[in-house]
Amino acid sequence: MSDNQITKTQEKILAVRNNIEKVMVGKTKEIELILSALAAGGHVLIEDVPGTGKTTLAKALAASIDGTFKRIQFTPDLLPTDLTGLNVYSPKTGEFTFRPGGLFTNILLADEINRATPRTQSGLLECMEERQISIDGQTYPLASPYFVIATQNPVDTHGTFPLPEAQLDRFLMQVEIGYPHREGEADVIQRFLAPQEKTPLESLKPVSTAEDWNEIRKIASAVTVHRDLCLYIADLATHIRRNERITLGISPRASLHLAQASQAFALLNGRDFVTPEDIKELAPICWAHRISKRDAVRSALSATPVPTESF
């Protein structure tokens, strides 16, 4: 890849980041992680308390890339067909017609995903992994890009169904939004209280297209990951698997996700190659939710030698 191509791609990503920051104040790192996941072709799990801007972030992202957006409130009575859609029989024509469910969109906000039953949660598995939905023997492709942002409330666990490991493993990373700092919170209040015909979120204009992000994903996949860094990721995964406190180790899918996230993160930072620092920064974010122990990831990072270049 040429330097010019890298620079232009970085500018496209940062333009979306800056656009989202018009409504999400003081959350630059979190926004960059979300954009890295989108560029890597993965999905994100956000675990945070209510009212920190999770829905606003998802809506702002969809508006910034001119993509379609749907929000599904996961509840115990939600059915798998509410997500996937179903074939409806018409007495007039004597035929079945497919009615798409909420999964047919570019950006999907699966709000409080752990409040739905495991049967309904499983309706997300195929769409997250294969970008398609199979119903009654018919396969329907989903829009591209396709990006799932799922949320969980870590405090209120009454009436919830914890996500199984197989589903957690399909999320590229887990991000925490957190409370804003003092000045940032004051800015949010002022922005939304100011007299205006539209809210800051409603006023957001697209700064890129969904097709742009399909191209960004292709460019991110071409970012160089040296063989030594692939071995470094494998060593980190092996260290965690040997940890006696870990019941289920890091999967090969998780190792691949870390490498892909590192490619996108390097691209966001204007590089066409991944560094050990990219991997070290993203490993806790990409792996901790899969094993429920962030300190185990940090331990692996401390104990595993970092590859160095020979001169």
Tab-separated table of N, CA and C in Angstrom, residues 7-127:
chain	number	residue	atom	x	y	z
A	7	THR	N	-2.796	7.419	4.201
A	7	THR	CA	-3.167	8.733	4.726
A	7	THR	C	-4.627	9.047	4.438
A	8	LYS	N	-5.083	8.778	3.221
A	8	LYS	CA	-6.474	9.056	2.859
A	8	LYS	C	-7.442	8.192	3.662
A	9	THR	N	-7.061	6.947	3.867
A	9	THR	CA	-7.926	6.051	4.640
A	9	THR	C	-7.991	6.486	6.094
A	10	GLN	N	-6.845	6.857	6.646
A	10	GLN	CA	-6.828	7.358	8.021
A	10	GLN	C	-7.712	8.596	8.154
A	11	GLU	N	-7.645	9.487	7.166
A	11	GLU	CA	-8.457	10.707	7.200
A	11	GLU	C	-9.949	10.381	7.191
A	12	LYS	N	-10.346	9.363	6.439
A	12	LYS	CA	-11.758	8.964	6.404
A	12	LYS	C	-12.213	8.460	7.774
A	13	ILE	N	-11.351	7.658	8.415
A	13	ILE	CA	-11.703	7.115	9.731
A	13	ILE	C	-11.785	8.234	10.759
A	14	LEU	N	-10.817	9.129	10.745
A	14	LEU	CA	-10.791	10.221	11.721
A	14	LEU	C	-11.928	11.218	11.487
A	15	ALA	N	-12.373	11.348	10.227
A	15	ALA	CA	-13.510	12.227	9.950
A	15	ALA	C	-14.773	11.697	10.638
A	16	VAL	N	-14.945	10.395	10.624
A	16	VAL	CA	-16.092	9.787	11.312
A	16	VAL	C	-15.942	9.951	12.819
A	17	ARG	N	-14.720	9.733	13.319
A	17	ARG	CA	-14.488	9.931	14.758
A	17	ARG	C	-14.838	11.352	15.179
A	18	ASN	N	-14.348	12.324	14.430
A	18	ASN	CA	-14.607	13.723	14.774
A	18	ASN	C	-16.091	14.058	14.693
A	19	ASN	N	-16.791	13.445	13.757
A	19	ASN	CA	-18.224	13.681	13.618
A	19	ASN	C	-18.986	13.137	14.817
A	20	ILE	N	-18.618	11.941	15.244
A	20	ILE	CA	-19.278	11.339	16.406
A	20	ILE	C	-19.007	12.155	17.663
A	21	GLU	N	-17.815	12.750	17.738
A	21	GLU	CA	-17.457	13.543	18.918
A	21	GLU	C	-18.286	14.827	19.050
A	22	LYS	N	-19.058	15.144	18.035
A	22	LYS	CA	-19.969	16.278	18.153
A	22	LYS	C	-21.093	15.988	19.150
A	23	VAL	N	-21.358	14.701	19.362
A	23	VAL	CA	-22.404	14.336	20.330
A	23	VAL	C	-21.852	13.486	21.481
A	24	MET	N	-20.672	12.894	21.299
A	24	MET	CA	-20.024	12.099	22.350
A	24	MET	C	-18.757	12.825	22.786
A	25	VAL	N	-18.824	13.521	23.899
A	25	VAL	CA	-17.715	14.373	24.338
A	25	VAL	C	-16.752	13.593	25.241
A	26	GLY	N	-15.461	13.766	24.992
A	26	GLY	CA	-14.449	13.187	25.869
A	26	GLY	C	-14.313	11.687	25.797
A	27	LYS	N	-14.741	11.081	24.699
A	27	LYS	CA	-14.682	9.624	24.559
A	27	LYS	C	-13.915	9.223	23.297
A	28	THR	N	-12.821	9.937	23.041
A	28	THR	CA	-12.050	9.702	21.822
A	28	THR	C	-11.545	8.265	21.736
A	29	LYS	N	-10.958	7.758	22.805
A	29	LYS	CA	-10.410	6.402	22.783
A	29	LYS	C	-11.494	5.377	22.528
A	30	GLU	N	-12.623	5.509	23.205
A	30	GLU	CA	-13.706	4.548	23.057
A	30	GLU	C	-14.255	4.568	21.625
A	31	ILE	N	-14.384	5.759	21.048
A	31	ILE	CA	-14.874	5.868	19.675
A	31	ILE	C	-13.885	5.225	18.710
A	32	GLU	N	-12.598	5.437	18.936
A	32	GLU	CA	-11.588	4.843	18.062
A	32	GLU	C	-11.608	3.320	18.150
A	33	LEU	N	-11.869	2.783	19.326
A	33	LEU	CA	-11.975	1.323	19.459
A	33	LEU	C	-13.167	0.793	18.672
A	34	ILE	N	-14.300	1.498	18.763
A	34	ILE	CA	-15.489	1.087	18.023
A	34	ILE	C	-15.214	1.120	16.517
A	35	LEU	N	-14.562	2.172	16.046
A	35	LEU	CA	-14.256	2.296	14.622
A	35	LEU	C	-13.238	1.249	14.179
A	36	SER	N	-12.318	0.906	15.068
A	36	SER	CA	-11.356	-0.159	14.750
A	36	SER	C	-12.071	-1.488	14.572
A	37	ALA	N	-13.054	-1.749	15.431
A	37	ALA	CA	-13.832	-2.989	15.316
A	37	ALA	C	-14.610	-3.017	14.008
A	38	LEU	N	-15.205	-1.874	13.640
A	38	LEU	CA	-15.949	-1.798	12.378
A	38	LEU	C	-15.017	-2.022	11.195
A	39	ALA	N	-13.839	-1.397	11.225
A	39	ALA	CA	-12.875	-1.554	10.132
A	39	ALA	C	-12.333	-2.980	10.052
A	40	ALA	N	-12.309	-3.670	11.197
A	40	ALA	CA	-11.813	-5.049	11.225
A	40	ALA	C	-12.887	-6.055	10.846
A	41	GLY	N	-14.137	-5.589	10.708
A	41	GLY	CA	-15.221	-6.494	10.353
A	41	GLY	C	-15.770	-7.275	11.526
A	42	GLY	N	-15.548	-6.775	12.759
A	42	GLY	CA	-16.025	-7.483	13.949
A	42	GLY	C	-17.249	-6.828	14.552
A	43	HIS	N	-17.566	-7.244	15.773
A	43	HIS	CA	-18.708	-6.717	16.511
A	43	HIS	C	-18.256	-6.353	17.925
A	44	VAL	N	-19.037	-5.498	18.585
A	44	VAL	CA	-18.621	-4.955	19.880
A	44	VAL	C	-19.684	-5.202	20.937
A	45	LEU	N	-19.219	-5.579	22.125
A	45	LEU	CA	-20.075	-5.697	23.302
A	45	LEU	C	-19.729	-4.538	24.234
A	46	ILE	N	-20.725	-3.729	24.570
A	46	ILE	CA	-20.525	-2.612	25.489
A	46	ILE	C	-21.198	-2.960	26.811
A	47	GLU	N	-20.400	-3.058	27.858
A	47	GLU	CA	-20.938	-3.337	29.187
A	47	GLU	C	-20.743	-2.100	30.045
A	48	ASP	N	-21.848	-1.435	30.353
A	48	ASP	CA	-21.758	-0.205	31.122
A	48	ASP	C	-23.114	0.121	31.726
A	49	VAL	N	-23.090	1.045	32.677
A	49	VAL	CA	-24.319	1.455	33.362
A	49	VAL	C	-25.187	2.271	32.406
A	50	PRO	N	-26.500	2.379	32.689
A	50	PRO	CA	-27.390	3.136	31.803
A	50	PRO	C	-27.034	4.617	31.761
A	51	GLY	N	-27.346	5.235	30.627
A	51	GLY	CA	-27.227	6.679	30.504
A	51	GLY	C	-25.854	7.208	30.141
A	52	THR	N	-24.953	6.344	29.696
A	52	THR	CA	-23.594	6.801	29.369
A	52	THR	C	-23.405	7.061	27.875
A	53	GLY	N	-24.456	6.904	27.087
A	53	GLY	CA	-24.367	7.272	25.671
A	53	GLY	C	-24.205	6.127	24.703
A	54	LYS	N	-24.547	4.915	25.106
A	54	LYS	CA	-24.377	3.763	24.215
A	54	LYS	C	-25.263	3.881	22.973
A	55	THR	N	-26.530	4.210	23.177
A	55	THR	CA	-27.443	4.357	22.045
A	55	THR	C	-27.046	5.544	21.177
A	56	THR	N	-26.664	6.634	21.814
A	56	THR	CA	-26.233	7.824	21.081
A	56	THR	C	-25.029	7.508	20.201
A	57	LEU	N	-24.086	6.745	20.735
A	57	LEU	CA	-22.895	6.367	19.971
A	57	LEU	C	-23.273	5.558	18.739
A	58	ALA	N	-24.158	4.567	18.907
A	58	ALA	CA	-24.555	3.717	17.788
A	58	ALA	C	-25.289	4.524	16.717
A	59	LYS	N	-26.196	5.404	17.147
A	59	LYS	CA	-26.944	6.244	16.195
A	59	LYS	C	-26.008	7.215	15.476
A	60	ALA	N	-25.071	7.792	16.216
A	60	ALA	CA	-24.131	8.736	15.614
A	60	ALA	C	-23.238	8.046	14.589
A	61	LEU	N	-22.842	6.812	14.870
A	61	LEU	CA	-22.028	6.050	13.926
A	61	LEU	C	-22.811	5.793	12.641
A	62	ALA	N	-24.055	5.341	12.777
A	62	ALA	CA	-24.874	5.066	11.591
A	62	ALA	C	-25.086	6.326	10.768
A	63	ALA	N	-25.342	7.455	11.452
A	63	ALA	CA	-25.547	8.720	10.739
A	63	ALA	C	-24.276	9.175	10.043
A	64	SER	N	-23.122	8.929	10.652
A	64	SER	CA	-21.845	9.400	10.106
A	64	SER	C	-21.426	8.640	8.859
A	65	ILE	N	-21.834	7.374	8.744
A	65	ILE	CA	-21.457	6.581	7.570
A	65	ILE	C	-22.624	6.434	6.595
A	66	ASP	N	-23.718	7.170	6.875
A	66	ASP	CA	-24.905	7.142	6.004
A	66	ASP	C	-25.438	5.715	5.868
A	67	GLY	N	-25.415	4.984	6.981
A	67	GLY	CA	-25.895	3.608	6.978
A	67	GLY	C	-27.247	3.483	7.660
A	68	THR	N	-27.904	2.359	7.451
A	68	THR	CA	-29.177	2.109	8.110
A	68	THR	C	-28.934	1.689	9.554
A	69	PHE	N	-29.887	2.022	10.419
A	69	PHE	CA	-29.743	1.750	11.846
A	69	PHE	C	-31.034	1.168	12.397
A	70	LYS	N	-30.888	0.160	13.239
A	70	LYS	CA	-32.032	-0.396	13.957
A	70	LYS	C	-31.630	-0.695	15.396
A	71	ARG	N	-32.551	-0.420	16.296
A	71	ARG	CA	-32.346	-0.711	17.717
A	71	ARG	C	-33.386	-1.720	18.154
A	72	ILE	N	-32.930	-2.803	18.736
A	72	ILE	CA	-33.833	-3.839	19.247
A	72	ILE	C	-33.660	-3.926	20.754
A	73	GLN	N	-34.739	-3.708	21.474
A	73	GLN	CA	-34.712	-3.844	22.930
A	73	GLN	C	-34.930	-5.309	23.272
A	74	PHE	N	-33.905	-5.948	23.792
A	74	PHE	CA	-34.005	-7.368	24.119
A	74	PHE	C	-34.755	-7.539	25.443
A	75	THR	N	-35.818	-8.335	25.406
A	75	THR	CA	-36.646	-8.618	26.570
A	75	THR	C	-36.928	-10.113	26.611
A	76	PRO	N	-37.370	-10.648	27.752
A	76	PRO	CA	-37.622	-12.088	27.844
A	76	PRO	C	-38.665	-12.609	26.856
A	77	ASP	N	-39.597	-11.747	26.409
A	77	ASP	CA	-40.631	-12.215	25.491
A	77	ASP	C	-40.268	-12.014	24.018
A	78	LEU	N	-39.051	-11.546	23.744
A	78	LEU	CA	-38.598	-11.378	22.366
A	78	LEU	C	-38.372	-12.755	21.738
A	79	LEU	N	-38.862	-12.946	20.512
A	79	LEU	CA	-38.742	-14.227	19.826
A	79	LEU	C	-37.641	-14.175	18.769
A	80	PRO	N	-37.049	-15.325	18.435
A	80	PRO	CA	-36.024	-15.333	17.386
A	80	PRO	C	-36.534	-14.756	16.068
A	81	THR	N	-37.804	-14.991	15.736
A	81	THR	CA	-38.348	-14.471	14.477
A	81	THR	C	-38.480	-12.951	14.490
A	82	ASP	N	-38.532	-12.348	15.696
A	82	ASP	CA	-38.526	-10.885	15.764
A	82	ASP	C	-37.198	-10.334	15.250
A	83	LEU	N	-36.149	-11.128	15.370
A	83	LEU	CA	-34.827	-10.729	14.889
A	83	LEU	C	-34.635	-11.078	13.420
A	84	THR	N	-34.914	-12.327	13.095
A	84	THR	CA	-34.592	-12.830	11.760
A	84	THR	C	-35.653	-12.512	10.723
A	85	GLY	N	-36.919	-12.416	11.153
A	85	GLY	CA	-38.026	-12.305	10.220
A	85	GLY	C	-38.672	-13.667	10.028
A	86	LEU	N	-39.744	-13.720	9.263
A	86	LEU	CA	-40.447	-14.980	9.044
A	86	LEU	C	-41.250	-14.918	7.764
A	87	ASN	N	-41.633	-16.099	7.291
A	87	ASN	CA	-42.476	-16.204	6.114
A	87	ASN	C	-43.936	-16.121	6.538
A	88	VAL	N	-44.682	-15.189	5.940
A	88	VAL	CA	-46.082	-14.964	6.285
A	88	VAL	C	-46.968	-15.435	5.139
A	89	TYR	N	-47.981	-16.225	5.470
A	89	TYR	CA	-48.873	-16.781	4.453
A	89	TYR	C	-49.953	-15.777	4.082
A	90	SER	N	-50.183	-15.615	2.797
A	90	SER	CA	-51.227	-14.729	2.299
A	90	SER	C	-52.377	-15.561	1.745
A	91	PRO	N	-53.579	-15.490	2.371
A	91	PRO	CA	-54.732	-16.256	1.864
A	91	PRO	C	-55.132	-15.849	0.453
A	92	LYS	N	-54.880	-14.579	0.096
A	92	LYS	CA	-55.283	-14.104	-1.232
A	92	LYS	C	-54.471	-14.748	-2.337
A	93	THR	N	-53.164	-14.798	-2.145
A	93	THR	CA	-52.281	-15.348	-3.186
A	93	THR	C	-51.963	-16.813	-2.991
A	94	GLY	N	-52.195	-17.306	-1.766
A	94	GLY	CA	-51.850	-18.689	-1.472
A	94	GLY	C	-50.355	-18.923	-1.398
A	95	GLU	N	-49.595	-17.857	-1.194
A	95	GLU	CA	-48.141	-17.956	-1.149
A	95	GLU	C	-47.598	-17.353	0.154
A	96	PHE	N	-46.354	-17.738	0.468
A	96	PHE	CA	-45.672	-17.175	1.625
A	96	PHE	C	-44.783	-16.012	1.180
A	97	THR	N	-44.794	-14.959	1.967
A	97	THR	CA	-43.950	-13.793	1.705
A	97	THR	C	-43.024	-13.559	2.888
A	98	PHE	N	-41.750	-13.338	2.599
A	98	PHE	CA	-40.789	-13.139	3.679
A	98	PHE	C	-40.851	-11.707	4.183
A	99	ARG	N	-40.976	-11.565	5.493
A	99	ARG	CA	-40.937	-10.262	6.145
A	99	ARG	C	-39.657	-10.162	6.975
A	100	PRO	N	-38.722	-9.318	6.559
A	100	PRO	CA	-37.439	-9.222	7.275
A	100	PRO	C	-37.622	-8.748	8.711
A	101	GLY	N	-36.785	-9.263	9.602
A	101	GLY	CA	-36.788	-8.842	10.998
A	101	GLY	C	-35.800	-7.715	11.240
A	102	GLY	N	-35.545	-7.430	12.502
A	102	GLY	CA	-34.712	-6.295	12.878
A	102	GLY	C	-33.245	-6.437	12.544
A	103	LEU	N	-32.799	-7.639	12.200
A	103	LEU	CA	-31.380	-7.839	11.914
A	103	LEU	C	-30.962	-7.283	10.566
A	104	PHE	N	-31.915	-6.951	9.720
A	104	PHE	CA	-31.586	-6.469	8.382
A	104	PHE	C	-31.306	-4.966	8.420
A	105	THR	N	-30.040	-4.629	8.601
A	105	THR	CA	-29.599	-3.239	8.704
A	105	THR	C	-28.084	-3.193	8.585
A	106	ASN	N	-27.506	-2.003	8.597
A	106	ASN	CA	-26.047	-1.865	8.643
A	106	ASN	C	-25.529	-1.875	10.070
A	107	ILE	N	-26.122	-1.024	10.906
A	107	ILE	CA	-25.712	-0.911	12.304
A	107	ILE	C	-26.867	-1.385	13.177
A	108	LEU	N	-26.638	-2.431	13.945
A	108	LEU	CA	-27.664	-2.970	14.837
A	108	LEU	C	-27.266	-2.723	16.280
A	109	LEU	N	-28.146	-2.082	17.032
A	109	LEU	CA	-27.947	-1.937	18.467
A	109	LEU	C	-28.815	-2.976	19.169
A	110	ALA	N	-28.169	-3.999	19.714
A	110	ALA	CA	-28.867	-5.032	20.478
A	110	ALA	C	-28.826	-4.621	21.946
A	111	ASP	N	-29.845	-3.887	22.369
A	111	ASP	CA	-29.837	-3.265	23.689
A	111	ASP	C	-30.206	-4.258	24.781
A	112	GLU	N	-29.363	-4.315	25.820
A	112	GLU	CA	-29.550	-5.235	26.948
A	112	GLU	C	-29.760	-6.663	26.447
A	113	ILE	N	-28.784	-7.106	25.696
A	113	ILE	CA	-28.864	-8.395	25.019
A	113	ILE	C	-29.066	-9.554	25.993
A	114	ASN	N	-28.566	-9.410	27.215
A	114	ASN	CA	-28.663	-10.513	28.175
A	114	ASN	C	-30.032	-10.607	28.844
A	115	ARG	N	-30.988	-9.780	28.443
A	115	ARG	CA	-32.348	-9.907	28.978
A	115	ARG	C	-33.213	-10.848	28.146
A	116	ALA	N	-32.754	-11.208	26.949
A	116	ALA	CA	-33.489	-12.146	26.112
A	116	ALA	C	-33.118	-13.575	26.486
A	117	THR	N	-33.991	-14.508	26.160
A	117	THR	CA	-33.737	-15.918	26.457
A	117	THR	C	-32.604	-16.441	25.573
A	118	PRO	N	-31.943	-17.513	25.994
A	118	PRO	CA	-30.865	-18.079	25.172
A	118	PRO	C	-31.311	-18.432	23.760
A	119	ARG	N	-32.558	-18.878	23.613
A	119	ARG	CA	-33.053	-19.218	22.274
A	119	ARG	C	-33.050	-17.993	21.366
A	120	THR	N	-33.467	-16.850	21.900
A	120	THR	CA	-33.478	-15.625	21.104
A	120	THR	C	-32.064	-15.115	20.870
A	121	GLN	N	-31.227	-15.191	21.898
A	121	GLN	CA	-29.829	-14.769	21.733
A	121	GLN	C	-29.152	-15.536	20.604
A	122	SER	N	-29.498	-16.821	20.477
A	122	SER	CA	-28.863	-17.651	19.452
A	122	SER	C	-29.222	-17.196	18.043
A	123	GLY	N	-30.305	-16.385	17.920
A	123	GLY	CA	-30.667	-15.874	16.612
A	123	GLY	C	-29.620	-14.940	16.029
A	124	LEU	N	-28.718	-14.463	16.883
A	124	LEU	CA	-27.656	-13.555	16.423
A	124	LEU	C	-26.426	-14.294	15.891
A	125	LEU	N	-26.290	-15.578	16.220
A	125	LEU	CA	-25.034	-16.270	15.942
A	125	LEU	C	-24.693	-16.307	14.457
A	126	GLU	N	-25.650	-16.738	13.637
A	126	GLU	CA	-25.364	-16.862	12.211
A	126	GLU	C	-25.109	-15.502	11.574
A	127	CYS	N	-25.906	-14.497	11.951
A	127	CYS	CA	-25.745	-13.188	11.313
A	127	CYS	C	-24.405	-12.551	11.688
